[in-house]
Coordinates of C-alpha atoms in Angstrom, one line a residue:
Chain A
Q289 CA 6.6 -12.8 10.8
K290 CA 5.9 -9.1 11.1
E291 CA 2.2 -8.5 11.0
V292 CA -0.3 -5.7 10.8
E293 CA -3.9 -6.5 11.6
Q294 CA -7.1 -4.7 11.0
N295 CA -10.8 -5.6 11.4
S296 CA -12.0 -6.1 7.9
G297 CA -15.4 -4.6 8.6
P298 CA -17.6 -3.4 7.1
L299 CA -17.8 -0.6 9.6
S300 CA -21.1 1.3 9.1
V301 CA -21.7 4.7 10.7
P302 CA -24.3 7.4 10.2
E303 CA -23.4 10.7 8.6
G304 CA -22.0 13.1 11.2
A305 CA -20.9 10.4 13.6
I306 CA -17.3 9.5 14.6
A307 CA -15.8 6.5 12.8
S308 CA -13.1 4.7 14.8
L309 CA -10.6 2.4 12.9
N310 CA -8.1 0.3 14.7
C311 CA -4.8 -1.4 13.8
T312 CA -2.4 -3.6 15.8
Y313 CA 1.1 -4.5 14.8
S314 CA 3.5 -7.2 16.0
D315 CA 7.0 -5.6 15.7
R316 CA 7.9 -3.6 18.8
G317 CA 10.7 -1.9 16.9
S318 CA 8.3 -0.2 14.4
Q319 CA 8.9 3.5 14.2
S320 CA 6.5 4.9 11.6
F321 CA 2.8 4.4 11.1
F322 CA 0.5 5.4 8.4
W323 CA -3.2 5.5 7.4
Y324 CA -4.1 5.3 3.8
R325 CA -7.5 5.7 2.2
Q326 CA -8.5 3.7 -0.9
Y327 CA -11.6 4.4 -2.9
S328 CA -12.9 1.5 -5.1
G329 CA -10.9 1.3 -8.3
K330 CA -8.3 3.8 -7.1
S331 CA -4.9 3.7 -5.6
P332 CA -4.2 4.1 -1.9
E333 CA -3.6 7.7 -0.9
L334 CA -1.8 8.8 2.3
I335 CA -4.1 10.6 4.8
M336 CA -2.1 10.5 8.1
S337 CA 1.3 9.6 9.3
I338 CA 2.3 9.4 13.0
Y339 CA 5.7 8.7 14.6
S340 CA 5.3 9.5 18.3
N341 CA 3.0 8.2 21.0
G342 CA -0.2 10.3 21.5
D343 CA -2.6 12.0 19.2
K344 CA -2.1 13.8 15.9
E345 CA -4.9 15.8 14.4
D346 CA -5.4 17.0 10.9
G347 CA -8.8 18.5 10.1
R348 CA -11.5 15.8 10.8
F349 CA -8.9 13.1 11.2
T350 CA -7.0 12.1 14.3
A351 CA -4.4 9.4 14.5
Q352 CA -3.6 7.9 17.8
L353 CA -0.5 5.8 18.6
N354 CA 0.2 3.7 21.6
K355 CA 3.5 1.9 21.2
A356 CA 3.3 0.1 24.5
S357 CA 0.1 -1.6 23.5
Q358 CA 1.2 -1.8 19.8
Y359 CA -1.8 -0.2 18.3
V360 CA -2.6 2.7 16.1
S361 CA -6.1 4.1 15.5
L362 CA -7.7 6.6 13.2
L363 CA -10.7 8.7 14.2
I364 CA -12.8 10.4 11.6
R365 CA -15.1 13.1 13.1
D366 CA -18.3 14.3 11.4
S367 CA -18.1 11.4 9.0
Q368 CA -19.3 12.2 5.5
P369 CA -20.6 9.8 2.8
S370 CA -17.4 10.8 0.8
D371 CA -15.4 9.1 3.6
S372 CA -16.8 5.7 2.5
A373 CA -13.7 3.8 1.4
T374 CA -11.3 1.2 2.6
Y375 CA -8.7 2.4 5.2
L376 CA -5.3 0.7 5.2
C377 CA -2.9 0.8 8.1
A378 CA 0.8 0.5 7.2
V379 CA 3.8 0.2 9.5
N380 CA 7.4 0.9 8.6
T381 CA 9.5 -1.7 10.3
G382 CA 12.9 -3.4 10.4
N383 CA 16.3 -2.1 9.5
N384 CA 15.3 -2.0 5.8
R385 CA 12.3 0.3 6.6
K386 CA 10.0 -1.9 4.6
L387 CA 6.3 -1.1 4.8
I388 CA 4.0 -3.8 6.2
W389 CA 0.3 -3.5 5.4
G390 CA -2.9 -4.5 7.0
L391 CA -5.7 -5.8 4.8
G392 CA -7.8 -2.8 5.4
T393 CA -11.1 -1.9 7.0
S394 CA -14.1 -1.0 4.8
L395 CA -16.0 2.0 6.1
A396 CA -19.5 2.9 4.9
V397 CA -21.0 6.3 6.0
N398 CA -24.7 6.3 5.6
P399 CA -26.6 9.5 4.7
Chain B
G129 CA 4.5 15.3 -13.3
A130 CA 5.8 15.0 -9.7
G131 CA 4.0 11.8 -8.8
V132 CA 4.7 8.1 -9.4
S133 CA 3.9 7.2 -13.0
Q134 CA 3.0 3.7 -14.2
S135 CA 2.5 2.5 -17.7
P136 CA 0.5 1.2 -19.4
S137 CA -2.7 2.0 -17.5
N138 CA -4.4 -1.1 -18.9
K139 CA -3.0 -4.2 -20.5
V140 CA -4.8 -7.0 -22.1
T141 CA -2.7 -10.0 -23.1
E142 CA -3.2 -13.5 -24.2
K143 CA -2.4 -16.4 -21.9
G144 CA 1.2 -17.5 -22.3
K145 CA 2.5 -14.2 -23.5
D146 CA 5.1 -12.1 -21.6
V147 CA 4.3 -8.6 -20.3
E148 CA 6.3 -5.8 -18.9
L149 CA 5.0 -3.2 -16.6
R150 CA 6.8 0.1 -16.0
C151 CA 7.1 2.3 -12.9
D152 CA 8.7 5.8 -12.8
P153 CA 9.1 6.7 -9.1
I154 CA 9.1 10.2 -7.7
S155 CA 12.5 11.8 -8.4
G156 CA 15.0 11.1 -5.6
H157 CA 13.0 8.4 -3.9
T158 CA 15.3 5.5 -3.0
A159 CA 12.7 3.0 -2.1
L160 CA 10.3 1.3 -4.6
Y161 CA 7.6 -1.2 -4.0
W162 CA 5.5 -3.4 -6.4
Y163 CA 2.2 -4.7 -5.2
R164 CA -0.6 -6.7 -6.7
Q165 CA -4.3 -6.2 -5.8
S166 CA -7.1 -8.4 -6.9
L167 CA -10.7 -7.1 -6.9
G168 CA -11.9 -6.6 -3.3
Q169 CA -8.6 -7.8 -1.8
G170 CA -5.8 -6.3 0.1
L171 CA -2.4 -5.3 -1.2
E172 CA -0.2 -8.3 -2.0
F173 CA 3.5 -7.4 -1.6
L174 CA 5.7 -8.5 -4.5
I175 CA 9.1 -6.9 -4.3
Y176 CA 10.9 -4.0 -2.5
F177 CA 13.9 -2.1 -3.7
Q178 CA 15.8 0.1 -1.2
G179 CA 18.8 2.0 -2.5
N180 CA 21.7 -0.2 -3.5
S181 CA 20.6 -3.0 -1.2
A182 CA 19.7 -6.4 -2.6
P183 CA 16.0 -6.3 -3.4
D184 CA 13.5 -8.1 -1.1
K185 CA 11.9 -10.6 -3.5
S186 CA 10.1 -12.5 -0.9
G187 CA 6.6 -11.7 -2.3
L188 CA 7.1 -12.8 -5.9
P189 CA 4.6 -15.6 -6.3
S190 CA 6.5 -17.7 -8.8
D191 CA 9.7 -17.7 -11.0
R192 CA 7.6 -16.3 -13.8
F193 CA 7.7 -12.9 -12.0
S194 CA 10.8 -10.8 -12.0
A195 CA 11.6 -7.1 -11.5
E196 CA 14.5 -4.8 -12.2
R197 CA 15.3 -1.3 -11.1
T198 CA 17.9 0.4 -13.4
G199 CA 20.0 3.2 -12.1
G200 CA 18.1 3.4 -8.9
S201 CA 15.1 4.9 -10.7
V202 CA 12.8 3.3 -13.2
S203 CA 11.6 -0.2 -12.5
T204 CA 10.1 -2.9 -14.7
L205 CA 8.1 -5.8 -13.5
T206 CA 8.1 -8.7 -16.0
I207 CA 5.6 -11.5 -16.0
Q208 CA 6.5 -14.4 -18.2
R209 CA 4.0 -16.9 -19.7
T210 CA 1.1 -15.1 -18.2
Q211 CA -1.8 -17.1 -16.7
Q212 CA -5.4 -16.0 -16.1
E213 CA -4.7 -15.9 -12.3
D214 CA -2.2 -13.1 -13.0
S215 CA -5.1 -10.8 -13.8
A216 CA -5.1 -8.0 -11.2
V217 CA -4.1 -4.4 -10.7
Y218 CA -0.4 -4.0 -10.3
L219 CA 0.6 -1.0 -8.1
C220 CA 3.9 0.7 -7.7
A221 CA 4.9 2.9 -4.8
S222 CA 8.0 4.9 -4.0
S223 CA 9.3 6.4 -0.8
A224 CA 12.1 8.8 0.1
N225 CA 13.1 6.6 3.1
A226 CA 15.5 9.4 4.2
G227 CA 15.6 11.7 7.2
G228 CA 12.7 10.0 8.8
V229 CA 10.5 10.4 5.8
T230 CA 9.1 7.0 5.0
E231 CA 5.7 7.6 3.5
A232 CA 5.0 5.8 0.3
F233 CA 3.2 7.3 -2.6
F234 CA 1.4 5.2 -5.2
G235 CA 1.1 5.3 -8.9
Q236 CA -2.3 4.9 -10.6
G237 CA -1.7 1.2 -11.2
T238 CA -1.7 -1.0 -14.3
R239 CA -4.8 -3.2 -14.8
L240 CA -3.6 -6.5 -16.3
T241 CA -6.2 -8.8 -17.9
V242 CA -5.0 -12.1 -19.2
V243 CA -7.5 -13.7 -21.6

């Protein structure tokens, strides 16, 4: 059974701090990794994709991938209250390239 | 529009009735997913269409649920003899799944309420 695991949280950080979200996956053959943000009552929206080991930065967001250790993380710098949401990790795996999802980590950024 | 479109946005139905939910994927996207999400819960995978391959139906919770994708584009999720536990938001997502581009993009969802 291919799995993606996340700490459900809630993760609470003060405004301006760095929020660190982690995700592990079981399938070593996974090739593509994604972070989505979901606000309450809304659909998930893609915020980062990463395909190679190392870091990928986009504004205040940095995705980190370590295939040897089978984890992917998301760092949010200078966290804002508007970052408060559930963050979903998704992994594209298998020959049929089906996305497998974690259950999400709830993040609360406190003013 | 250029995004994934779902209809209706909201649906209230009586227990025992059948419902059809529609998803228009992004043009050219070969992959299409259906998910169900109950309040405060994660995404529950229902079914996955990828090109001309046989759909992955492993997430359908019962034989009351079925889905079709006609002409590799529009998809319809049908729930027969609806039950109160079917109440949830049903989300559709599509992906190009080509040239290394595998990100999925979501529609706004259909909120189903069974009374």
